[in-house]
Amino acid sequence: MFAGMDLRYVMCVLFCAAALTVSAVLGQNERSDVYRWTRQSLPELLVRHTAPVNTPLFIGKEEKEDKGTTICGIECQSSLPPMDQVKQERILGYETMYENGTRTHTDVSLLGFNMTSGAHTSFHTRRKRQVYGVDGRFVISDSHFITNYPFSAAVRLSTGCSGVLISPKHVLTAARCIHDGKDYLESSRKLKVGVLQLKIKRGRFGRRRGGRRRSGGEEKAEEQLMEGGEEKNSIDGERGRRGGAGRRHRGGRGGKEGVTDRFEGRRRKLRTLSRIRRSTETGKQPVFRWTRVKQTRIPQGWILSMSSNNSVSSDYNYALLELRRPVKQRYMELGVAPAAAPLTRIHFSGFDADKSLLDGHGDEKVIYRFCSVAKESNDLMYQHCDAQPGAMGAGVYIRLRQEEEQKGKWQRRVIGVFAGHQWVDVEGGDEKDFNVAVRITPLKYAQICQWIRGDPSLCKEI
Ligand SMILES: *[C@@H]1O[C@H](CO)[C@@H](O)[C@H](O)[C@H]1NC(C)=O
Ligand SMILES: *[C@@H]1O[C@H](CO)[C@@H](O)[C@H](O)[C@H]1NC(C)=O
Ligand SMILES: *[C@@H]1O[C@H](CO)[C@@H](O)[C@H](O)[C@H]1NC(C)=O
């Protein structure tokens, strides 16, 4: 076993050197990861009418891992007619559920709606000949990185899901984490959001770690990880292409690693150790600080679904939570992915571990991963990013450059929500499993922006 590890190490040294040379030559290519920011105007979402609806029963069912249902995915949807304004308005209507368990329904109308912007017009598929791209999955356990941007924008829901902070008091997550399509989940009644913050912890975890505090390094962490992943991937070319079968069955395993089998765990640990273990805090440990949710918003497109065979429900698997009070953490802004070019790389961070974290005493660690998108439409992205059920609701983001400054600093924007593992119909009546993410379209952006800011005139442009 040790011999095996040594060999692995030697191979790494050899291949990493090669990979570095290659990436120096292809330096230009590296930049394709950064998208150009393009301004666009948005349709306005006007509130027509809000009325109370009967109080939910909170009997929605938690998602089972082997549910076995197949969603109407990209191919299935591309055969549907484009949505007209009436249907689109109905789907963009929404429900608000308050802390006291009551709810309202809101009807909206769209101003400046363009059929083409809502239609399932085009989709990109990554062809076999294209390089599949690299991917990586990293356990962020370093107390400094985990409580700093971008990893710190990932939050945990008391229902066991993940989410992302998109304003000081708003969290974007998956609708499935709150509502099963028919009713709210029992666990969503007293919903709370956990944000990781550093606290001095005494006793069991109170041992001091040496080293000095580095400043300004946290933003670079992600980049180091991505480069590390690239080197690694050149050794392990299978990673990106592996089917979902192995992954599917891993979710249920227990043990210390919780979500990974031992082999994967060790391999990741090597990476984690070499890249991230530069702990710099002295005696401080990340702990969850929980905040109550004041209200929850879910698009009607998700709720209609199961009662009326709504084939677009998977496109509307997102929800916005408003916290009772703002948190101090830096948030990640919402955006819309450029539609013109295929997405080459997405990132997301979440809490993969199982629901044992509910009492706030689990492993406080974020799992960060990046990968390429296998197939995408205006509304959905399929990928094989290695993610577990607890990551459902995590914010999928890309890195963008401002239009004007070619060499300027890039920024991150949340452009989707990780919706979990799904079986989808593909060509020829086959079913295939993918990790699916819901994409933020201009219309969804307009809706969420209106939820956050209240005034649609503040949401005319992105
Ligand atoms: C519940 O809260 C909402 C929003 O704060 C309020 O409008 C409504 O009247 C409350 N309902 C009850 C029954 O307390
Ligand atoms: C609708 O969108 C299409 C394609 O994006 C564009 O060519 C057209 O001008 C738009 N129409 C309106 C009324 O905005
Ligand atoms: C939904 O679809 C199934 C099978 O496609 C059908 O049996 C059922 O009647 C449909 N339900 C509604 C409400 O349309």
Tab-separated table of N, CA and C in Angstrom, residues 31-182:
chain	number	residue	atom	x	y	z
A	31	ARG	N	-7.441	31.483	-19.785
A	31	ARG	CA	-8.317	32.632	-19.596
A	31	ARG	C	-9.743	32.379	-20.076
A	32	SER	N	-9.932	31.327	-20.848
A	32	SER	CA	-11.279	31.056	-21.352
A	32	SER	C	-12.232	30.730	-20.205
A	33	ASP	N	-11.676	30.492	-19.052
A	33	ASP	CA	-12.495	30.241	-17.870
A	33	ASP	C	-13.237	31.498	-17.436
A	34	VAL	N	-12.739	32.652	-17.830
A	34	VAL	CA	-13.311	33.910	-17.373
A	34	VAL	C	-14.217	34.467	-18.465
A	35	TYR	N	-15.468	34.650	-18.148
A	35	TYR	CA	-16.425	35.132	-19.124
A	35	TYR	C	-16.440	36.639	-19.141
A	36	ARG	N	-16.822	37.175	-20.272
A	36	ARG	CA	-16.949	38.611	-20.398
A	36	ARG	C	-18.333	39.037	-19.936
A	37	TRP	N	-18.374	40.089	-19.202
A	37	TRP	CA	-19.633	40.590	-18.679
A	37	TRP	C	-20.340	41.403	-19.749
A	38	THR	N	-21.594	41.119	-20.028
A	38	THR	CA	-22.325	41.935	-20.992
A	38	THR	C	-23.594	42.459	-20.338
A	39	ARG	N	-23.814	43.730	-20.491
A	39	ARG	CA	-25.015	44.340	-19.921
A	39	ARG	C	-26.220	43.945	-20.752
A	40	GLN	N	-27.329	43.770	-20.108
A	40	GLN	CA	-28.562	43.576	-20.856
A	40	GLN	C	-29.728	44.134	-20.053
A	41	SER	N	-30.748	44.557	-20.804
A	41	SER	CA	-31.921	45.073	-20.094
A	41	SER	C	-32.871	43.911	-19.847
A	42	LEU	N	-33.658	44.059	-18.801
A	42	LEU	CA	-34.499	42.954	-18.356
A	42	LEU	C	-35.970	43.322	-18.474
A	43	PRO	N	-36.811	42.332	-18.656
A	43	PRO	CA	-38.241	42.616	-18.583
A	43	PRO	C	-38.599	43.003	-17.153
A	44	GLU	N	-39.614	43.831	-17.006
A	44	GLU	CA	-40.027	44.228	-15.658
A	44	GLU	C	-41.131	43.317	-15.145
A	45	LEU	N	-40.997	42.967	-13.900
A	45	LEU	CA	-41.960	42.065	-13.272
A	45	LEU	C	-42.834	42.913	-12.340
A	46	LEU	N	-44.082	43.138	-12.716
A	46	LEU	CA	-44.950	43.991	-11.915
A	46	LEU	C	-45.906	43.147	-11.088
A	47	VAL	N	-46.016	43.498	-9.822
A	47	VAL	CA	-46.934	42.779	-8.940
A	47	VAL	C	-48.356	43.231	-9.244
A	48	ARG	N	-49.208	42.286	-9.578
A	48	ARG	CA	-50.595	42.624	-9.886
A	48	ARG	C	-51.483	42.503	-8.659
A	49	HIS	N	-51.242	41.417	-7.912
A	49	HIS	CA	-52.210	41.087	-6.875
A	49	HIS	C	-51.571	40.115	-5.885
A	50	THR	N	-51.715	40.392	-4.615
A	50	THR	CA	-51.232	39.456	-3.602
A	50	THR	C	-52.391	39.118	-2.676
A	51	ALA	N	-52.604	37.844	-2.446
A	51	ALA	CA	-53.713	37.432	-1.593
A	51	ALA	C	-53.287	36.274	-0.712
A	52	PRO	N	-53.853	36.208	0.500
A	52	PRO	CA	-53.528	35.069	1.356
A	52	PRO	C	-54.079	33.768	0.769
A	53	VAL	N	-53.377	32.689	0.952
A	53	VAL	CA	-53.901	31.373	0.594
A	53	VAL	C	-53.878	30.532	1.865
A	54	ASN	N	-54.571	29.409	1.820
A	54	ASN	CA	-54.696	28.645	3.067
A	54	ASN	C	-53.332	28.218	3.605
A	55	THR	N	-53.262	28.090	4.901
A	55	THR	CA	-52.011	27.776	5.584
A	55	THR	C	-51.521	26.392	5.181
A	56	PRO	N	-50.259	26.279	4.818
A	56	PRO	CA	-49.766	24.963	4.401
A	56	PRO	C	-49.804	23.950	5.549
A	57	LEU	N	-49.857	22.674	5.183
A	57	LEU	CA	-49.915	21.612	6.192
A	57	LEU	C	-48.521	21.137	6.602
A	58	PHE	N	-47.547	21.507	5.819
A	58	PHE	CA	-46.160	21.070	6.063
A	58	PHE	C	-46.059	19.543	6.057
A	59	ILE	N	-46.630	18.945	5.025
A	59	ILE	CA	-46.535	17.489	4.920
A	59	ILE	C	-45.726	17.087	3.680
A	60	GLY	N	-45.008	18.050	3.102
A	60	GLY	CA	-44.146	17.736	1.963
A	60	GLY	C	-43.115	16.681	2.364
A	61	LYS	N	-42.715	15.867	1.379
A	61	LYS	CA	-41.793	14.771	1.693
A	61	LYS	C	-40.363	15.134	1.319
A	62	GLU	N	-39.445	14.759	2.187
A	62	GLU	CA	-38.024	14.941	1.900
A	62	GLU	C	-37.679	14.088	0.683
A	63	GLU	N	-36.731	14.549	-0.083
A	63	GLU	CA	-36.358	13.786	-1.263
A	63	GLU	C	-35.614	12.522	-0.857
A	64	LYS	N	-36.010	11.419	-1.467
A	64	LYS	CA	-35.285	10.167	-1.219
A	64	LYS	C	-34.188	10.066	-2.263
A	65	GLU	N	-33.136	9.421	-1.860
A	65	GLU	CA	-32.001	9.364	-2.780
A	65	GLU	C	-32.287	8.581	-4.045
A	66	ASP	N	-32.945	7.450	-3.899
A	66	ASP	CA	-33.222	6.643	-5.084
A	66	ASP	C	-34.673	6.793	-5.488
A	67	LYS	N	-35.013	7.998	-5.790
A	67	LYS	CA	-36.395	8.313	-6.080
A	67	LYS	C	-36.837	7.650	-7.386
A	68	GLY	N	-35.899	7.619	-8.337
A	68	GLY	CA	-36.180	6.903	-9.570
A	68	GLY	C	-37.074	7.639	-10.548
A	69	THR	N	-37.453	8.885	-10.251
A	69	THR	CA	-38.237	9.601	-11.246
A	69	THR	C	-37.308	10.315	-12.214
A	70	THR	N	-37.798	10.470	-13.410
A	70	THR	CA	-37.007	11.094	-14.450
A	70	THR	C	-37.598	12.461	-14.742
A	71	ILE	N	-36.740	13.445	-14.843
A	71	ILE	CA	-37.275	14.782	-15.120
A	71	ILE	C	-37.303	15.044	-16.617
A	72	CYS	N	-38.173	15.946	-17.012
A	72	CYS	CA	-38.184	16.403	-18.399
A	72	CYS	C	-36.999	17.347	-18.539
A	73	GLY	N	-35.949	16.821	-19.109
A	73	GLY	CA	-34.701	17.572	-19.157
A	73	GLY	C	-34.557	18.383	-20.428
A	74	ILE	N	-33.323	18.603	-20.809
A	74	ILE	CA	-33.035	19.503	-21.919
A	74	ILE	C	-33.646	19.012	-23.237
A	75	GLU	N	-33.453	17.749	-23.571
A	75	GLU	CA	-33.999	17.252	-24.847
A	75	GLU	C	-35.516	17.282	-24.845
A	76	CYS	N	-36.056	16.786	-23.737
A	76	CYS	CA	-37.506	16.742	-23.594
A	76	CYS	C	-38.092	18.137	-23.746
A	77	GLN	N	-37.449	19.121	-23.132
A	77	GLN	CA	-38.001	20.471	-23.171
A	77	GLN	C	-37.819	21.149	-24.512
A	78	SER	N	-36.754	20.745	-25.221
A	78	SER	CA	-36.507	21.428	-26.492
A	78	SER	C	-37.608	21.099	-27.505
A	79	SER	N	-38.392	20.050	-27.218
A	79	SER	CA	-39.481	19.713	-28.125
A	79	SER	C	-40.775	20.450	-27.765
A	80	LEU	N	-40.747	21.185	-26.668
A	80	LEU	CA	-41.960	21.905	-26.260
A	80	LEU	C	-42.050	23.232	-27.014
A	81	PRO	N	-43.278	23.717	-27.221
A	81	PRO	CA	-43.413	25.032	-27.866
A	81	PRO	C	-42.914	26.125	-26.935
A	82	PRO	N	-42.454	27.249	-27.484
A	82	PRO	CA	-42.022	28.350	-26.620
A	82	PRO	C	-43.185	28.851	-25.768
A	83	MET	N	-42.835	29.378	-24.631
A	83	MET	CA	-43.868	29.782	-23.691
A	83	MET	C	-44.421	31.147	-24.066
A	84	ASP	N	-45.722	31.268	-24.067
A	84	ASP	CA	-46.290	32.598	-24.353
A	84	ASP	C	-46.322	33.424	-23.060
A	85	GLN	N	-46.690	34.673	-23.229
A	85	GLN	CA	-46.608	35.594	-22.095
A	85	GLN	C	-47.510	35.178	-20.938
A	86	VAL	N	-48.713	34.691	-21.257
A	86	VAL	CA	-49.656	34.326	-20.195
A	86	VAL	C	-49.094	33.200	-19.335
A	87	LYS	N	-48.566	32.180	-20.006
A	87	LYS	CA	-48.034	31.046	-19.254
A	87	LYS	C	-46.792	31.470	-18.460
A	88	GLN	N	-45.956	32.272	-19.109
A	88	GLN	CA	-44.740	32.722	-18.431
A	88	GLN	C	-45.079	33.537	-17.185
A	89	GLU	N	-46.103	34.376	-17.295
A	89	GLU	CA	-46.508	35.182	-16.137
A	89	GLU	C	-47.040	34.304	-15.008
A	90	ARG	N	-47.744	33.257	-15.388
A	90	ARG	CA	-48.287	32.378	-14.356
A	90	ARG	C	-47.150	31.671	-13.614
A	91	ILE	N	-46.170	31.259	-14.371
A	91	ILE	CA	-45.053	30.525	-13.780
A	91	ILE	C	-44.158	31.413	-12.928
A	92	LEU	N	-44.074	32.684	-13.308
A	92	LEU	CA	-43.242	33.619	-12.530
A	92	LEU	C	-43.992	34.210	-11.337
A	93	GLY	N	-45.286	33.934	-11.234
A	93	GLY	CA	-46.001	34.278	-10.009
A	93	GLY	C	-45.330	33.516	-8.874
A	94	TYR	N	-45.632	33.888	-7.633
A	94	TYR	CA	-44.874	33.220	-6.566
A	94	TYR	C	-45.648	33.150	-5.264
A	95	GLU	N	-45.159	32.291	-4.407
A	95	GLU	CA	-45.714	32.149	-3.066
A	95	GLU	C	-44.734	32.704	-2.058
A	96	THR	N	-45.266	33.351	-1.033
A	96	THR	CA	-44.427	33.814	0.075
A	96	THR	C	-44.900	33.096	1.321
A	97	MET	N	-43.987	32.464	2.012
A	97	MET	CA	-44.350	31.783	3.254
A	97	MET	C	-43.652	32.524	4.395
A	98	TYR	N	-44.459	32.913	5.388
A	98	TYR	CA	-43.921	33.720	6.487
A	98	TYR	C	-43.521	32.842	7.669
A	99	GLU	N	-42.773	33.488	8.529
A	99	GLU	CA	-42.285	32.839	9.739
A	99	GLU	C	-43.411	32.224	10.580
A	100	ASN	N	-44.582	32.873	10.556
A	100	ASN	CA	-45.687	32.376	11.374
A	100	ASN	C	-46.464	31.253	10.683
A	101	GLY	N	-45.955	30.778	9.562
A	101	GLY	CA	-46.556	29.614	8.915
A	101	GLY	C	-47.670	29.935	7.936
A	102	THR	N	-47.994	31.214	7.759
A	102	THR	CA	-49.018	31.560	6.765
A	102	THR	C	-48.348	31.846	5.431
A	103	ARG	N	-49.151	31.926	4.384
A	103	ARG	CA	-48.556	32.208	3.079
A	103	ARG	C	-49.488	33.055	2.225
A	104	THR	N	-48.905	33.696	1.221
A	104	THR	CA	-49.670	34.465	0.249
A	104	THR	C	-49.265	34.027	-1.147
A	105	HIS	N	-50.149	34.292	-2.096
A	105	HIS	CA	-49.807	34.063	-3.497
A	105	HIS	C	-49.810	35.405	-4.214
A	106	THR	N	-48.836	35.606	-5.080
A	106	THR	CA	-48.733	36.865	-5.816
A	106	THR	C	-48.768	36.606	-7.314
A	107	ASP	N	-49.658	37.329	-8.008
A	107	ASP	CA	-49.701	37.294	-9.472
A	107	ASP	C	-48.842	38.416	-10.014
A	108	VAL	N	-48.176	38.155	-11.115
A	108	VAL	CA	-47.330	39.198	-11.696
A	108	VAL	C	-47.667	39.383	-13.170
A	109	SER	N	-47.290	40.531	-13.705
A	109	SER	CA	-47.338	40.688	-15.155
A	109	SER	C	-45.973	41.169	-15.628
A	110	LEU	N	-45.685	40.856	-16.862
A	110	LEU	CA	-44.374	41.162	-17.425
A	110	LEU	C	-44.471	42.320	-18.389
A	111	LEU	N	-43.546	43.238	-18.228
A	111	LEU	CA	-43.475	44.390	-19.126
A	111	LEU	C	-42.212	44.221	-19.961
A	112	GLY	N	-42.387	44.299	-21.291
A	112	GLY	CA	-41.211	44.156	-22.152
A	112	GLY	C	-40.766	42.722	-22.298
A	113	PHE	N	-41.744	41.806	-22.233
A	113	PHE	CA	-41.424	40.385	-22.371
A	113	PHE	C	-41.138	40.069	-23.828
A	114	ASN	N	-40.101	39.311	-24.036
A	114	ASN	CA	-39.708	38.908	-25.379
A	114	ASN	C	-39.761	37.381	-25.419
A	115	MET	N	-40.643	36.859	-26.235
A	115	MET	CA	-40.828	35.400	-26.320
A	115	MET	C	-39.513	34.644	-26.385
A	116	THR	N	-38.603	35.161	-27.194
A	116	THR	CA	-37.357	34.427	-27.405
A	116	THR	C	-36.543	34.320	-26.118
A	117	SER	N	-36.751	35.278	-25.198
A	117	SER	CA	-35.922	35.221	-23.997
A	117	SER	C	-36.409	34.147	-23.030
A	118	GLY	N	-37.669	33.715	-23.204
A	118	GLY	CA	-38.165	32.694	-22.297
A	118	GLY	C	-38.167	31.308	-22.916
A	119	ALA	N	-37.954	31.236	-24.203
A	119	ALA	CA	-38.103	29.962	-24.903
A	119	ALA	C	-36.884	29.069	-24.728
A	120	HIS	N	-37.114	27.802	-24.922
A	120	HIS	CA	-35.998	26.859	-24.907
A	120	HIS	C	-35.410	26.839	-26.314
A	121	THR	N	-34.696	27.879	-26.613
A	121	THR	CA	-34.293	28.025	-28.006
A	121	THR	C	-33.089	27.174	-28.374
A	122	SER	N	-32.039	27.328	-27.658
A	122	SER	CA	-30.821	26.644	-28.092
A	122	SER	C	-30.211	25.882	-26.929
A	123	PHE	N	-29.454	24.898	-27.231
A	123	PHE	CA	-28.653	24.313	-26.172
A	123	PHE	C	-27.294	23.871	-26.692
A	124	HIS	N	-26.347	23.920	-25.797
A	124	HIS	CA	-24.986	23.535	-26.153
A	124	HIS	C	-24.686	22.162	-25.589
A	125	THR	N	-24.080	21.342	-26.401
A	125	THR	CA	-23.598	20.054	-25.914
A	125	THR	C	-22.107	20.011	-26.124
A	126	ARG	N	-21.441	19.506	-25.141
A	126	ARG	CA	-19.999	19.365	-25.262
A	126	ARG	C	-19.713	18.144	-26.113
A	127	ARG	N	-19.106	18.353	-27.234
A	127	ARG	CA	-18.839	17.214	-28.112
A	127	ARG	C	-17.671	16.397	-27.610
A	128	LYS	N	-17.634	15.146	-28.015
A	128	LYS	CA	-16.621	14.237	-27.489
A	128	LYS	C	-15.213	14.719	-27.798
A	129	ARG	N	-15.055	15.327	-28.949
A	129	ARG	CA	-13.702	15.692	-29.328
A	129	ARG	C	-13.166	16.862	-28.514
A	130	GLN	N	-14.052	17.617	-27.963
A	130	GLN	CA	-13.570	18.699	-27.121
A	130	GLN	C	-12.944	18.101	-25.871
A	131	VAL	N	-11.959	18.768	-25.368
A	131	VAL	CA	-11.389	18.305	-24.115
A	131	VAL	C	-12.466	18.439	-23.062
A	132	TYR	N	-12.676	17.403	-22.315
A	132	TYR	CA	-13.787	17.430	-21.376
A	132	TYR	C	-13.563	18.452	-20.272
A	133	GLY	N	-12.348	18.816	-20.085
A	133	GLY	CA	-12.066	19.797	-19.043
A	133	GLY	C	-11.694	19.102	-17.752
A	134	VAL	N	-11.207	19.859	-16.847
A	134	VAL	CA	-10.769	19.283	-15.593
A	134	VAL	C	-11.852	19.486	-14.565
A	135	ASP	N	-11.807	18.701	-13.550
A	135	ASP	CA	-12.686	19.007	-12.438
A	135	ASP	C	-11.980	18.688	-11.146
A	136	GLY	N	-12.529	19.172	-10.099
A	136	GLY	CA	-11.902	18.953	-8.803
A	136	GLY	C	-12.910	19.127	-7.699
A	137	ARG	N	-12.587	18.497	-6.600
A	137	ARG	CA	-13.461	18.566	-5.437
A	137	ARG	C	-12.538	18.669	-4.248
A	138	PHE	N	-12.753	19.659	-3.429
A	138	PHE	CA	-11.813	19.927	-2.355
A	138	PHE	C	-12.542	20.157	-1.038
A	139	VAL	N	-12.008	19.542	-0.037
A	139	VAL	CA	-12.548	19.775	1.295
A	139	VAL	C	-11.849	20.997	1.873
A	140	ILE	N	-12.620	22.035	2.117
A	140	ILE	CA	-12.035	23.242	2.689
A	140	ILE	C	-12.252	23.179	4.200
A	141	SER	N	-11.200	22.862	4.908
A	141	SER	CA	-11.377	22.771	6.349
A	141	SER	C	-10.515	23.783	7.084
A	142	ASP	N	-9.669	24.443	6.324
A	142	ASP	CA	-8.835	25.457	6.949
A	142	ASP	C	-9.722	26.577	7.498
A	143	SER	N	-9.548	26.900	8.767
A	143	SER	CA	-10.483	27.820	9.411
A	143	SER	C	-10.402	29.216	8.812
A	144	HIS	N	-9.280	29.565	8.236
A	144	HIS	CA	-9.164	30.890	7.635
A	144	HIS	C	-9.918	30.941	6.311
A	145	PHE	N	-9.658	29.973	5.434
A	145	PHE	CA	-10.317	29.954	4.129
A	145	PHE	C	-11.820	29.791	4.261
A	146	ILE	N	-12.212	28.916	5.166
A	146	ILE	CA	-13.623	28.550	5.241
A	146	ILE	C	-14.489	29.722	5.665
A	147	THR	N	-13.904	30.681	6.365
A	147	THR	CA	-14.703	31.824	6.825
A	147	THR	C	-14.426	33.058	5.977
A	148	ASN	N	-13.793	32.862	4.845
A	148	ASN	CA	-13.531	33.991	3.956
A	148	ASN	C	-14.051	33.724	2.551
A	149	TYR	N	-14.350	34.804	1.869
A	149	TYR	CA	-14.852	34.762	0.517
A	149	TYR	C	-13.867	34.037	-0.394
A	150	PRO	N	-14.312	33.258	-1.382
A	150	PRO	CA	-15.697	32.991	-1.772
A	150	PRO	C	-16.366	31.844	-1.002
A	151	PHE	N	-15.592	31.052	-0.269
A	151	PHE	CA	-16.184	29.870	0.364
A	151	PHE	C	-17.216	30.243	1.424
A	152	SER	N	-17.008	31.391	2.054
A	152	SER	CA	-17.890	31.798	3.148
A	152	SER	C	-19.274	32.200	2.665
A	153	ALA	N	-19.438	32.437	1.368
A	153	ALA	CA	-20.774	32.787	0.863
A	153	ALA	C	-21.690	31.565	0.873
A	154	ALA	N	-21.105	30.378	1.004
A	154	ALA	CA	-21.903	29.152	1.095
A	154	ALA	C	-22.488	29.052	2.493
A	155	VAL	N	-23.801	28.801	2.570
A	155	VAL	CA	-24.452	28.683	3.874
A	155	VAL	C	-25.131	27.328	3.978
A	156	ARG	N	-25.491	27.002	5.193
A	156	ARG	CA	-26.172	25.736	5.444
A	156	ARG	C	-27.599	26.006	5.911
A	157	LEU	N	-28.543	25.212	5.411
A	157	LEU	CA	-29.936	25.345	5.841
A	157	LEU	C	-30.211	24.317	6.922
A	158	SER	N	-31.116	24.646	7.832
A	158	SER	CA	-31.427	23.699	8.903
A	158	SER	C	-32.144	22.463	8.355
A	159	THR	N	-32.598	22.507	7.096
A	159	THR	CA	-33.216	21.316	6.507
A	159	THR	C	-32.154	20.340	5.996
A	160	GLY	N	-30.902	20.732	6.040
A	160	GLY	CA	-29.840	19.843	5.585
A	160	GLY	C	-29.302	20.187	4.207
A	161	CYS	N	-29.803	21.222	3.589
A	161	CYS	CA	-29.328	21.648	2.274
A	161	CYS	C	-28.235	22.707	2.402
A	162	SER	N	-27.774	23.149	1.237
A	162	SER	CA	-26.851	24.273	1.173
A	162	SER	C	-27.567	25.450	0.529
A	163	GLY	N	-26.922	26.589	0.550
A	163	GLY	CA	-27.458	27.781	-0.099
A	163	GLY	C	-26.327	28.763	-0.294
A	164	VAL	N	-26.646	29.899	-0.899
A	164	VAL	CA	-25.603	30.907	-1.109
A	164	VAL	C	-26.165	32.277	-0.759
A	165	LEU	N	-25.358	33.062	-0.076
A	165	LEU	CA	-25.745	34.436	0.282
A	165	LEU	C	-25.650	35.308	-0.956
A	166	ILE	N	-26.766	35.942	-1.337
A	166	ILE	CA	-26.705	36.845	-2.492
A	166	ILE	C	-27.028	38.290	-2.113
A	167	SER	N	-27.222	38.548	-0.849
A	167	SER	CA	-27.316	39.910	-0.312
A	167	SER	C	-27.030	39.732	1.184
A	168	PRO	N	-26.899	40.832	1.934
A	168	PRO	CA	-26.617	40.634	3.363
A	168	PRO	C	-27.710	39.851	4.080
A	169	LYS	N	-28.931	39.842	3.521
A	169	LYS	CA	-29.974	39.081	4.201
A	169	LYS	C	-30.791	38.175	3.297
A	170	HIS	N	-30.239	37.791	2.158
A	170	HIS	CA	-30.964	36.879	1.274
A	170	HIS	C	-30.102	35.688	0.877
A	171	VAL	N	-30.744	34.535	0.917
A	171	VAL	CA	-30.070	33.288	0.564
A	171	VAL	C	-30.825	32.632	-0.578
A	172	LEU	N	-30.090	32.278	-1.618
A	172	LEU	CA	-30.682	31.539	-2.727
A	172	LEU	C	-30.428	30.054	-2.487
A	173	THR	N	-31.464	29.245	-2.689
A	173	THR	CA	-31.303	27.798	-2.522
A	173	THR	C	-32.225	27.093	-3.508
A	174	ALA	N	-32.319	25.774	-3.401
A	174	ALA	CA	-33.216	25.029	-4.282
A	174	ALA	C	-34.609	24.988	-3.658
A	175	ALA	N	-35.646	25.087	-4.488
A	175	ALA	CA	-37.020	24.996	-3.977
A	175	ALA	C	-37.237	23.647	-3.305
A	176	ARG	N	-36.577	22.620	-3.824
A	176	ARG	CA	-36.745	21.269	-3.301
A	176	ARG	C	-36.328	21.143	-1.837
A	177	CYS	N	-35.517	22.077	-1.391
A	177	CYS	CA	-35.078	22.055	0.000
A	177	CYS	C	-36.161	22.542	0.949
A	178	ILE	N	-37.223	23.133	0.399
A	178	ILE	CA	-38.257	23.777	1.189
A	178	ILE	C	-39.613	23.119	0.945
A	179	HIS	N	-39.825	22.673	-0.281
A	179	HIS	CA	-41.156	22.349	-0.781
A	179	HIS	C	-41.017	21.180	-1.754
A	180	ASP	N	-41.916	20.199	-1.659
A	180	ASP	CA	-41.766	19.034	-2.543
A	180	ASP	C	-42.568	19.163	-3.838
A	181	GLY	N	-43.120	20.344	-4.089
A	181	GLY	CA	-43.931	20.547	-5.285
A	181	GLY	C	-45.411	20.566	-4.925
A	182	LYS	N	-45.744	19.885	-3.838
A	182	LYS	CA	-47.140	19.865	-3.391
A	182	LYS	C	-47.311	20.634	-2.085
